[in-house]
Short mmCIF file of C-alpha atoms and ligand atoms in Angstrom, two decimals:
data_model
loop_
_atom_site.label_atom_id
_atom_site.label_comp_id
_atom_site.label_asym_id
_atom_site.label_seq_id
_atom_site.Cartn_x
_atom_site.Cartn_y
_atom_site.Cartn_z
CA UNK A 727 -17.54 5.20 14.76
CA UNK A 728 -13.94 4.41 15.63
CA UNK A 729 -11.38 6.91 16.90
CA UNK A 730 -7.60 6.48 16.88
CA UNK A 731 -4.90 8.86 18.05
CA UNK A 732 -1.65 9.79 16.36
CA UNK A 733 0.45 10.43 19.43
CA UNK A 734 2.91 13.26 18.73
CA UNK A 735 2.83 15.25 21.98
CA UNK A 736 1.51 18.76 21.27
CA UNK A 737 0.97 17.81 17.59
CA UNK A 738 -1.21 14.77 18.41
CA UNK A 739 -4.45 14.40 16.49
CA UNK A 740 -7.44 12.10 16.13
CA UNK A 741 -8.42 9.90 13.19
CA UNK A 742 -12.19 9.41 12.97
CA UNK A 743 -13.42 6.40 10.96
CA UNK A 744 -17.12 5.89 10.26
CA UNK A 745 -20.05 6.08 7.88
CA UNK A 746 -21.47 9.50 7.06
CA UNK A 747 -18.83 11.52 8.94
CA UNK A 748 -18.84 14.27 6.30
CA UNK A 749 -22.27 15.27 7.50
CA UNK A 750 -21.69 14.93 11.23
CA UNK A 751 -19.63 18.01 12.08
CA UNK A 752 -20.50 17.67 15.79
CA UNK A 753 -17.80 15.00 15.92
CA UNK A 754 -14.97 16.95 14.31
CA UNK A 755 -15.73 20.72 14.09
CA UNK A 756 -14.10 21.26 17.51
CA UNK A 757 -10.73 20.61 15.79
CA UNK A 758 -11.11 23.86 13.86
CA UNK A 759 -9.76 26.10 16.57
CA UNK A 760 -9.08 29.25 14.51
CA UNK A 761 -11.96 31.54 13.56
CA UNK A 762 -10.70 32.64 10.12
CA UNK A 763 -11.85 31.35 6.73
CA UNK A 764 -12.14 27.67 5.95
CA UNK A 765 -10.64 26.83 2.55
CA UNK A 766 -11.67 23.51 1.03
CA UNK A 767 -9.31 22.28 -1.68
CA UNK A 768 -10.71 19.49 -3.84
CA UNK A 769 -10.76 18.37 -7.47
CA UNK A 770 -13.32 18.36 -10.24
CA UNK A 771 -14.22 14.68 -9.72
CA UNK A 772 -14.57 14.62 -5.95
CA UNK A 773 -16.45 17.93 -5.76
CA UNK A 774 -19.43 16.40 -7.62
CA UNK A 775 -20.39 14.22 -4.64
CA UNK A 776 -18.67 15.56 -1.55
CA UNK A 777 -18.09 19.32 -1.74
CA UNK A 778 -21.70 20.36 -1.04
CA UNK A 779 -22.18 18.11 2.02
CA UNK A 780 -18.85 19.19 3.54
CA UNK A 781 -19.53 22.87 2.83
CA UNK A 782 -22.99 22.61 4.39
CA UNK A 783 -21.60 20.86 7.48
CA UNK A 784 -19.07 23.64 7.95
CA UNK A 785 -21.53 26.45 7.28
CA UNK A 786 -24.06 24.96 9.68
CA UNK A 787 -21.30 25.05 12.30
CA UNK A 788 -20.84 28.79 11.65
CA UNK A 789 -17.74 28.85 9.43
CA UNK A 790 -17.05 31.15 6.48
CA UNK A 791 -16.23 28.62 3.73
CA UNK A 792 -14.61 29.08 0.31
CA UNK A 793 -13.50 26.33 -2.04
CA UNK A 794 -10.98 25.79 -4.79
CA UNK A 795 -11.54 23.06 -7.37
CA UNK A 796 -8.39 21.81 -9.11
CA UNK A 797 -8.07 19.57 -12.16
CA UNK A 798 -7.94 15.85 -11.36
CA UNK A 799 -4.77 13.79 -11.69
CA UNK A 800 -1.31 12.93 -10.40
CA UNK A 801 0.12 15.08 -13.21
CA UNK A 802 -1.41 18.13 -11.43
CA UNK A 803 0.41 17.43 -8.15
CA UNK A 804 2.90 20.08 -9.16
CA UNK A 805 4.18 23.58 -8.62
CA UNK A 806 1.47 25.10 -10.87
CA UNK A 807 -1.36 23.71 -8.73
CA UNK A 808 0.51 24.76 -5.59
CA UNK A 809 0.77 28.27 -6.99
CA UNK A 810 -2.97 28.28 -7.84
CA UNK A 811 -3.74 27.53 -4.20
CA UNK A 812 -1.44 30.33 -2.99
CA UNK A 813 -3.01 32.82 -5.42
CA UNK A 814 -6.54 31.79 -4.44
CA UNK A 815 -5.82 32.18 -0.74
CA UNK A 816 -4.22 35.58 -1.21
CA UNK A 817 -7.14 36.74 -3.36
CA UNK A 818 -9.51 35.54 -0.63
CA UNK A 819 -7.52 37.58 1.93
CA UNK A 820 -6.81 34.47 3.97
CA UNK A 821 -4.72 35.03 7.07
CA UNK A 822 -2.87 32.85 9.55
CA UNK A 823 -6.20 32.02 11.19
CA UNK A 824 -7.27 30.04 8.08
CA UNK A 825 -8.03 26.31 8.27
CA UNK A 826 -7.59 24.31 5.08
CA UNK A 827 -9.52 21.13 4.29
CA UNK A 828 -8.05 18.59 1.87
CA UNK A 829 -11.08 16.87 0.34
CA UNK A 830 -9.96 14.11 -2.02
CA UNK A 831 -7.39 11.39 -2.53
CA UNK A 832 -3.67 11.42 -1.86
CA UNK A 833 -2.95 13.96 -4.60
CA UNK A 834 -5.21 16.59 -3.04
CA UNK A 835 -4.07 15.61 0.47
CA UNK A 836 -0.34 15.91 -0.27
CA UNK A 837 -0.75 19.14 -2.24
CA UNK A 838 -3.08 20.84 0.26
CA UNK A 839 -0.94 19.74 3.18
CA UNK A 840 2.12 21.31 1.57
CA UNK A 841 0.18 24.50 0.84
CA UNK A 842 -0.96 24.57 4.49
CA UNK A 843 2.63 24.00 5.67
CA UNK A 844 3.93 26.97 3.71
CA UNK A 845 1.11 29.54 3.38
CA UNK A 846 2.19 32.41 5.60
CA UNK A 847 4.62 29.91 7.23
CA UNK A 848 1.87 27.50 8.20
CA UNK A 849 -1.89 27.35 8.72
CA UNK A 850 -4.03 24.55 10.19
CA UNK A 851 -5.35 21.80 7.96
CA UNK A 852 -7.66 18.83 8.19
CA UNK A 853 -7.54 15.74 6.00
CA UNK A 854 -10.77 14.36 4.53
CA UNK A 855 -9.47 11.42 2.47
CA UNK A 856 -11.92 9.99 -0.07
CA UNK A 857 -9.91 7.17 -1.69
CA UNK A 858 -9.00 3.91 0.03
CA UNK A 859 -5.32 4.69 -0.48
CA UNK A 860 -5.59 8.05 1.23
CA UNK A 861 -7.75 6.61 4.03
CA UNK A 862 -5.24 3.88 4.90
CA UNK A 863 -2.04 5.78 4.30
CA UNK A 864 -1.49 9.24 2.86
CA UNK A 865 -3.85 11.26 5.10
CA UNK A 866 -2.05 10.06 8.25
CA UNK A 867 1.48 10.96 9.23
CA UNK A 868 2.09 14.44 7.86
CA UNK A 869 4.07 13.76 4.69
CA UNK A 870 3.03 16.51 2.31
CA UNK A 871 4.44 17.59 -1.01
CA UNK A 872 4.44 17.86 -4.78
CA UNK A 873 6.23 16.16 -7.68
CA UNK A 874 9.07 17.57 -9.77
CA UNK A 875 9.72 16.40 -13.35
CA UNK A 876 12.97 14.92 -12.02
CA UNK A 877 11.36 12.98 -9.21
CA UNK A 878 8.23 12.15 -7.31
CA UNK A 879 7.41 13.98 -4.02
CA UNK A 880 10.74 15.80 -4.25
CA UNK A 881 9.43 19.06 -2.77
CA UNK A 882 7.53 18.96 0.50
CA UNK A 883 7.38 19.15 4.26
CA UNK A 884 6.50 17.07 7.29
CA UNK A 885 3.39 18.84 8.50
CA UNK A 886 0.70 17.15 10.59
CA UNK A 887 -3.04 17.76 10.15
CA UNK A 888 -5.25 18.72 13.10
CA UNK A 889 -7.59 15.79 12.43
CA UNK A 890 -8.33 13.09 9.84
CA UNK A 891 -11.97 12.44 8.95
CA UNK A 892 -12.50 9.11 7.16
CA UNK A 893 -16.00 8.69 5.79
CA UNK A 894 -16.50 5.10 4.58
CA UNK A 895 -19.42 6.22 2.42
CA UNK A 896 -16.98 7.92 0.04
CA UNK A 897 -15.71 4.52 -1.12
CA UNK A 898 -19.07 3.78 -2.77
CA UNK A 899 -18.26 6.09 -5.69
CA UNK A 900 -14.61 5.04 -6.04
CA UNK A 901 -13.77 3.19 -9.29
CA UNK A 902 -12.67 -0.43 -8.91
CA UNK A 903 -9.17 0.28 -10.20
CA UNK A 904 -8.71 2.88 -7.42
CA UNK A 905 -9.93 0.41 -4.78
CA UNK A 906 -7.26 -2.00 -5.99
CA UNK A 907 -4.63 0.73 -5.86
CA UNK A 908 -5.52 1.34 -2.21
CA UNK A 909 -5.12 -2.35 -1.47
CA UNK A 910 -1.46 -2.14 -2.52
CA UNK A 911 -0.72 -0.01 0.55
CA UNK A 912 -2.95 -2.24 2.69
CA UNK A 913 -1.04 -5.39 1.67
CA UNK A 914 2.17 -3.47 2.37
CA UNK A 915 1.23 -3.16 6.07
CA UNK A 916 0.73 -6.92 6.25
CA UNK A 917 4.14 -7.63 4.71
CA UNK A 918 6.14 -5.14 6.80
CA UNK A 919 4.35 -5.29 10.15
CA UNK A 920 1.56 -7.75 10.74
CA UNK A 921 1.59 -11.36 9.56
CA UNK A 922 -1.89 -11.98 11.04
CA UNK A 923 -3.32 -9.03 9.15
CA UNK A 924 -1.76 -10.46 5.96
CA UNK A 925 -3.58 -13.75 6.66
CA UNK A 926 -6.82 -11.85 7.24
CA UNK A 927 -6.43 -10.11 3.86
CA UNK A 928 -5.95 -13.51 2.20
CA UNK A 929 -9.38 -14.53 3.51
CA UNK A 930 -11.52 -11.50 2.61
CA UNK A 931 -11.14 -10.55 -1.09
CA UNK A 932 -14.77 -11.43 -1.87
CA UNK A 933 -16.19 -9.43 1.02
CA UNK A 934 -13.82 -6.59 0.19
CA UNK A 935 -15.11 -6.41 -3.40
CA UNK A 936 -18.66 -6.27 -2.03
CA UNK A 937 -17.54 -3.27 0.11
CA UNK A 938 -18.54 -5.12 3.26
CA UNK A 939 -18.65 -2.49 5.97
CA UNK A 940 -17.13 -4.65 8.68
CA UNK A 941 -14.21 -5.67 6.46
CA UNK A 942 -13.54 -2.11 5.27
CA UNK A 943 -13.65 -0.78 8.84
CA UNK A 944 -11.27 -3.48 10.06
CA UNK A 945 -8.85 -2.86 7.18
CA UNK A 946 -8.82 0.93 7.53
CA UNK A 947 -8.59 0.82 11.31
CA UNK A 948 -5.70 -1.68 11.33
CA UNK A 949 -3.75 0.25 8.68
CA UNK A 950 -4.25 3.60 10.41
CA UNK A 951 -3.25 2.15 13.76
CA UNK A 952 -0.04 0.64 12.31
CA UNK A 953 0.75 3.93 10.58
CA UNK A 954 -0.01 5.92 13.75
CA UNK A 955 2.31 3.67 15.77
CA UNK A 956 5.17 3.94 13.28
CA UNK A 957 4.77 7.72 12.85
CA UNK A 958 4.56 8.27 16.62
CA UNK A 959 7.90 6.46 16.99
CA UNK A 960 9.65 8.15 14.06
CA UNK A 961 7.80 11.16 12.68
CA UNK A 962 10.51 12.45 10.33
CA UNK A 963 11.77 9.10 9.01
CA UNK A 964 15.13 8.91 10.76
CA UNK A 965 14.91 5.10 10.65
CA UNK A 966 11.78 3.02 11.41
CA UNK A 967 9.33 5.01 9.25
CA UNK A 968 11.31 4.10 6.14
CA UNK A 969 9.71 0.62 6.22
CA UNK A 970 6.45 2.25 5.08
CA UNK A 971 8.24 2.71 1.78
CA UNK A 972 8.22 -0.99 0.89
CA UNK A 973 7.97 -1.15 -2.90
CA UNK A 974 8.11 2.63 -3.25
CA UNK A 975 11.70 2.92 -4.56
CA UNK A 976 10.76 0.69 -7.50
CA UNK A 977 7.24 2.13 -7.59
CA UNK A 978 8.26 5.77 -7.85
CA UNK A 979 10.69 4.85 -10.67
CA UNK A 980 7.83 3.11 -12.52
CA UNK A 981 5.47 6.08 -12.06
CA UNK A 982 8.09 8.52 -13.31
CA UNK A 983 9.21 6.31 -16.24
CA UNK A 984 5.65 5.69 -17.44
CA UNK A 985 4.61 9.35 -16.96
CA UNK A 986 2.72 10.39 -13.82
CA UNK A 987 -0.84 9.05 -13.88
CA UNK A 988 -0.29 6.22 -16.40
CA UNK A 989 0.34 3.61 -13.70
CA UNK A 990 -1.54 4.55 -10.52
CA UNK A 991 0.67 5.08 -7.46
CA UNK A 992 -0.83 1.99 -5.81
CA UNK A 993 -0.26 -0.16 -8.91
CA UNK A 994 3.39 0.88 -9.02
CA UNK A 995 3.76 0.18 -5.28
CA UNK A 996 2.20 -3.28 -5.72
CA UNK A 997 4.69 -4.18 -8.46
CA UNK A 998 7.50 -2.68 -6.36
CA UNK A 999 6.47 -4.66 -3.28
CA UNK A 1000 6.59 -7.90 -5.26
CA UNK A 1001 10.05 -6.98 -6.60
CA UNK A 1002 11.26 -6.20 -3.05
CA UNK A 1003 9.78 -9.52 -1.89
CA UNK A 1004 11.69 -11.30 -4.67
CA UNK A 1005 14.87 -9.71 -3.27
CA UNK A 1006 13.89 -11.11 0.15
CA UNK A 1007 13.35 -14.53 -1.37
CA UNK A 1008 16.73 -14.40 -3.20
CA UNK A 1009 18.35 -13.64 0.17
CA UNK A 1010 16.51 -16.49 1.89
CA UNK A 1011 14.57 -14.14 4.18
CA UNK A 1012 11.19 -15.43 3.08
CA UNK A 1013 10.38 -18.87 1.67
CA UNK A 1014 9.35 -19.57 -1.92
CA UNK A 1015 5.87 -20.37 -0.54
CA UNK A 1016 5.69 -16.97 1.19
CA UNK A 1017 6.74 -15.22 -2.02
CA UNK A 1018 3.96 -17.14 -3.81
CA UNK A 1019 1.45 -15.96 -1.18
CA UNK A 1020 2.55 -12.33 -1.71
CA UNK A 1021 2.14 -12.72 -5.47
CA UNK A 1022 -1.24 -14.45 -5.03
CA UNK A 1023 -2.69 -11.83 -2.72
CA UNK A 1024 -1.50 -9.08 -5.05
CA UNK A 1025 -3.36 -10.79 -7.89
CA UNK A 1026 -6.47 -11.37 -5.73
CA UNK A 1027 -6.77 -7.60 -5.35
CA UNK A 1028 -6.20 -7.18 -9.11
CA UNK A 1029 -2.81 -5.52 -8.95
CA UNK A 1030 0.30 -5.93 -11.13
CA UNK A 1031 2.99 -8.33 -9.89
CA UNK A 1032 5.88 -7.14 -12.06
CA UNK A 1033 7.45 -4.21 -13.87
CA UNK A 1034 6.09 -2.62 -17.07
CA UNK A 1035 7.25 -4.65 -20.11
CA UNK A 1036 9.19 -1.75 -21.63
CA UNK A 1037 11.19 -0.91 -18.47
CA UNK A 1038 14.68 -2.35 -18.00
CA UNK A 1039 17.21 -2.44 -15.15
CA UNK A 1040 18.98 0.61 -16.53
CA UNK A 1041 15.73 2.63 -16.46
CA UNK A 1042 15.24 1.71 -12.80
CA UNK A 1043 18.80 2.53 -11.71
CA UNK A 1044 18.79 5.93 -13.45
CA UNK A 1045 15.56 6.94 -11.69
CA UNK A 1046 16.07 5.28 -8.31
CA UNK A 1047 19.19 7.34 -7.56
CA UNK A 1048 16.81 10.28 -6.87
CA UNK A 1049 14.99 8.29 -4.17
CA UNK A 1050 14.83 10.17 -0.88
CA UNK A 1051 16.33 7.19 0.97
CA UNK A 1052 19.52 7.36 -1.15
CA UNK A 1053 22.52 7.97 1.14
CA UNK A 1054 26.14 8.60 0.12
CA UNK A 1055 25.14 7.79 -3.47
CA UNK A 1056 23.79 4.36 -2.44
CA UNK A 1057 20.19 3.51 -3.23
CA UNK A 1058 18.59 1.88 -0.18
CA UNK A 1059 15.73 -0.62 -0.33
CA UNK A 1060 13.14 -1.86 2.14
CA UNK A 1061 13.26 -5.65 2.08
CA UNK A 1062 11.07 -8.03 4.11
CA UNK A 1063 13.06 -9.89 6.80
CA UNK A 1064 10.15 -12.29 7.17
CA UNK A 1065 6.46 -12.11 6.38
CA UNK A 1066 5.43 -9.35 8.84
CA UNK A 1067 8.82 -7.63 9.29
CA UNK A 1068 11.09 -5.48 7.11
CA UNK A 1069 14.16 -3.27 7.24
CA UNK A 1070 16.31 -0.96 5.16
CA UNK A 1071 19.29 -2.31 3.17
CA UNK A 1072 22.00 -0.43 1.27
CA UNK A 1073 23.89 -3.45 -0.09
CA UNK A 1074 21.68 -4.69 -2.92
CA UNK A 1075 23.85 -5.60 -5.91
CA UNK A 1076 23.00 -4.95 -9.56
CA UNK A 1077 22.92 -8.70 -10.08
CA UNK A 1078 20.25 -9.13 -7.40
CA UNK A 1079 18.30 -6.20 -8.82
CA UNK A 1080 18.46 -7.66 -12.27
CA UNK A 1081 17.10 -11.04 -11.04
CA UNK A 1082 14.37 -9.46 -8.92
CA UNK A 1083 13.16 -7.12 -11.63
CA UNK A 1084 13.00 -9.86 -14.30
P1 NAD B 1700 -5.74 10.39 -6.31
O1 NAD B 1700 -5.73 11.43 -5.28
O2 NAD B 1700 -5.28 10.75 -7.67
O3 NAD B 1700 -7.20 9.78 -6.40
C1 NAD B 1700 -7.45 8.77 -7.32
C2 NAD B 1700 -8.66 9.10 -8.23
O4 NAD B 1700 -9.86 8.89 -7.50
C3 NAD B 1700 -8.70 10.51 -8.73
O5 NAD B 1700 -9.19 10.52 -10.04
C4 NAD B 1700 -9.71 11.16 -7.79
O6 NAD B 1700 -10.33 12.28 -8.35
C5 NAD B 1700 -10.68 10.04 -7.60
N1 NAD B 1700 -11.47 10.06 -6.39
C6 NAD B 1700 -11.07 10.44 -5.15
N2 NAD B 1700 -12.03 10.15 -4.27
C7 NAD B 1700 -13.05 9.63 -4.95
C8 NAD B 1700 -14.32 9.11 -4.58
N3 NAD B 1700 -14.70 9.03 -3.31
N4 NAD B 1700 -15.14 8.65 -5.55
C9 NAD B 1700 -14.74 8.66 -6.85
N5 NAD B 1700 -13.55 9.10 -7.27
C10 NAD B 1700 -12.71 9.57 -6.30
O7 NAD B 1700 -4.85 9.13 -5.87
P2 NAD B 1700 -4.65 8.35 -4.50
O8 NAD B 1700 -4.43 6.95 -4.88
O9 NAD B 1700 -5.69 8.67 -3.51
O10 NAD B 1700 -3.31 8.96 -3.94
C11 NAD B 1700 -2.09 8.83 -4.63
C12 NAD B 1700 -1.17 9.92 -4.18
O11 NAD B 1700 -0.92 9.79 -2.79
C13 NAD B 1700 0.18 9.91 -4.86
O12 NAD B 1700 0.52 11.19 -5.26
C14 NAD B 1700 1.12 9.42 -3.78
O13 NAD B 1700 2.42 9.90 -3.93
C15 NAD B 1700 0.46 9.96 -2.55
N6 NAD B 1700 0.80 9.24 -1.31
C16 NAD B 1700 1.20 9.96 -0.26
C17 NAD B 1700 1.48 9.35 0.94
C18 NAD B 1700 1.84 10.17 2.15
O14 NAD B 1700 2.23 9.60 3.17
N7 NAD B 1700 1.68 11.47 2.10
C19 NAD B 1700 1.35 7.95 1.06
C20 NAD B 1700 0.94 7.23 -0.05
C21 NAD B 1700 0.66 7.88 -1.24
N1 LIG B 1701 3.71 6.52 2.89
C1 LIG B 1701 4.98 6.50 3.54
C2 LIG B 1701 5.05 7.32 4.78
O1 LIG B 1701 4.10 7.97 5.16
O2 LIG B 1701 6.07 7.37 5.41
#
């Protein structure tokens, strides 16, 4: 087992990475410090495999456990599901001594985290991410929230979990398309932060597809440690943390335009990262060869390398104005400065956008 720390003074917390962690509460139960109910929020897909083992682990450690099973899908990351959680917790007479568990992918993690941030002004929560995407990204760093029809993740809070429990065994049941979607965020870390990690990813697609334990552990550990470092330096995205949004300005527009759930978040981010890399290439920040490598690696992990056919520049600009990085009416983009470095730019012209999107 590997342990990392997200260093945020009194809000610091551990990330545990290992096989079979769901059923080894000795490692993580100490992070439930309140003695009230434990509420597990999950969805109808994930509950089939993982709700019983987690419930048993908690009960064997002496906790009073209740669970809420939500429908599955990005389209349910909304105010109705949030309200269902609130109603359930009130009906269960949950108090401020409740600890919530988010058992599932990024949708359940973001939604449960936001419910934890706001139920009775805040209760403890623990992330148990079960998709690759949530294990390498969304469960760490405390961004929680829900979608609004006018924009993705528009309602939310920065609210850190008390621990993150990453059980590698969960990836065995994950569909291939979801594994690919997770790799979009993994490749992102290589482009924005770690050239050597990018090179490593170029070498391991075959082992990755075989779910090689060593490769998965290395990937998850490296991504979580980059995310922990960035979040420790800039928890509330005043500057540095924005680089984690490489490809997301384009990606969120694609998700919204296509209808939430049609393109997976990771697929939209992959296409967005390639578009942002094209901007970098147009500006001479990365070479044509480096752009080719970014496109190649994206294809190796079976992800899209461009926009949906039916989406035009105008569709992007209308939607991107709602991006949370927009400042003084200017849409801002993360663009690689080199392979392994990136920063935020507010001076991208429509002409550049048009070329990059095409
Ligand atoms: P998801 O939560 O929808 O999960 C993908 C699918 O996999 C779902 O159908 C789910 O039921 C299923 N699933 C989950 N675990 C499984 C398992 N072990 N075996 C089989 N099926 C399983 O999607 P996601 O890709 O995990 O997360 C995407 C969401 O995360 C988006 O809403 C995105 O905005 C958010 N996100 C948040 C952050 C953040 O920092 N908070 C970062 C990146 C993405
Ligand atoms: N996924 C982007 C962030 O956590 O900041």
